[in-house]
Amino acid sequence: MVRRVRMAVATDMMSVRYELTALGRSLAEPIAALRDWAERNINEIERAHAAPE
């Protein structure tokens, strides 16, 4: 899902660049939906987290 891209970079330090593969990019929409759900329900999530078991 993540691919390491080797490339020469003219800097003093070694650097490595990573990019998402097509499979990794396909997760953008489901992850956005999960974030939206969490934002809509944050108050209830926090109440459940704070409640004693």
mmCIF file of C-alpha atoms in Angstrom, residues 1-2 6-7 9 11-13 15-17 20-21 23-26 28 30 37 41-42 44-45 48-49 51:
data_model
loop_
_atom_site.group_PDB
_atom_site.id
_atom_site.type_symbol
_atom_site.label_atom_id
_atom_site.label_comp_id
_atom_site.label_asym_id
_atom_site.label_seq_id
_atom_site.Cartn_x
_atom_site.Cartn_y
_atom_site.Cartn_z
ATOM 1 C CA MET A 1 0.000 0.000 0.000
ATOM 2 C CA VAL A 2 3.051 2.246 0.422
ATOM 3 C CA ARG A 6 14.472 5.682 -4.589
ATOM 4 C CA MET A 7 15.829 8.888 -6.026
ATOM 5 C CA VAL A 9 18.566 14.077 -3.919
ATOM 6 C CA THR A 11 21.373 17.323 -0.049
ATOM 7 C CA ASP A 12 23.827 16.717 2.767
ATOM 8 C CA MET A 13 21.554 14.104 4.293
ATOM 9 C CA SER A 15 16.492 11.175 2.138
ATOM 10 C CA VAL A 16 13.862 8.632 1.210
ATOM 11 C CA ARG A 17 10.500 9.462 -0.285
ATOM 12 C CA LEU A 20 0.908 5.605 -1.673
ATOM 13 C CA THR A 21 0.212 2.926 -4.205
ATOM 14 C CA LEU A 23 -4.329 0.407 -3.345
ATOM 15 C CA GLY A 24 -3.289 2.828 -0.606
ATOM 16 C CA ARG A 25 -4.925 5.758 -2.406
ATOM 17 C CA SER A 26 -8.141 3.731 -2.600
ATOM 18 C CA ALA A 28 -8.788 7.866 1.049
ATOM 19 C CA PRO A 30 -13.275 5.189 3.465
ATOM 20 C CA TRP A 37 -18.414 9.888 11.405
ATOM 21 C CA ASN A 41 -20.191 11.676 17.057
ATOM 22 C CA ILE A 42 -17.301 13.131 19.072
ATOM 23 C CA GLU A 44 -20.974 10.684 22.411
ATOM 24 C CA ILE A 45 -17.541 9.081 21.947
ATOM 25 C CA ALA A 48 -18.566 6.785 26.496
ATOM 26 C CA HIS A 49 -14.840 7.054 27.067
ATOM 27 C CA ALA A 51 -18.086 6.709 31.689
#
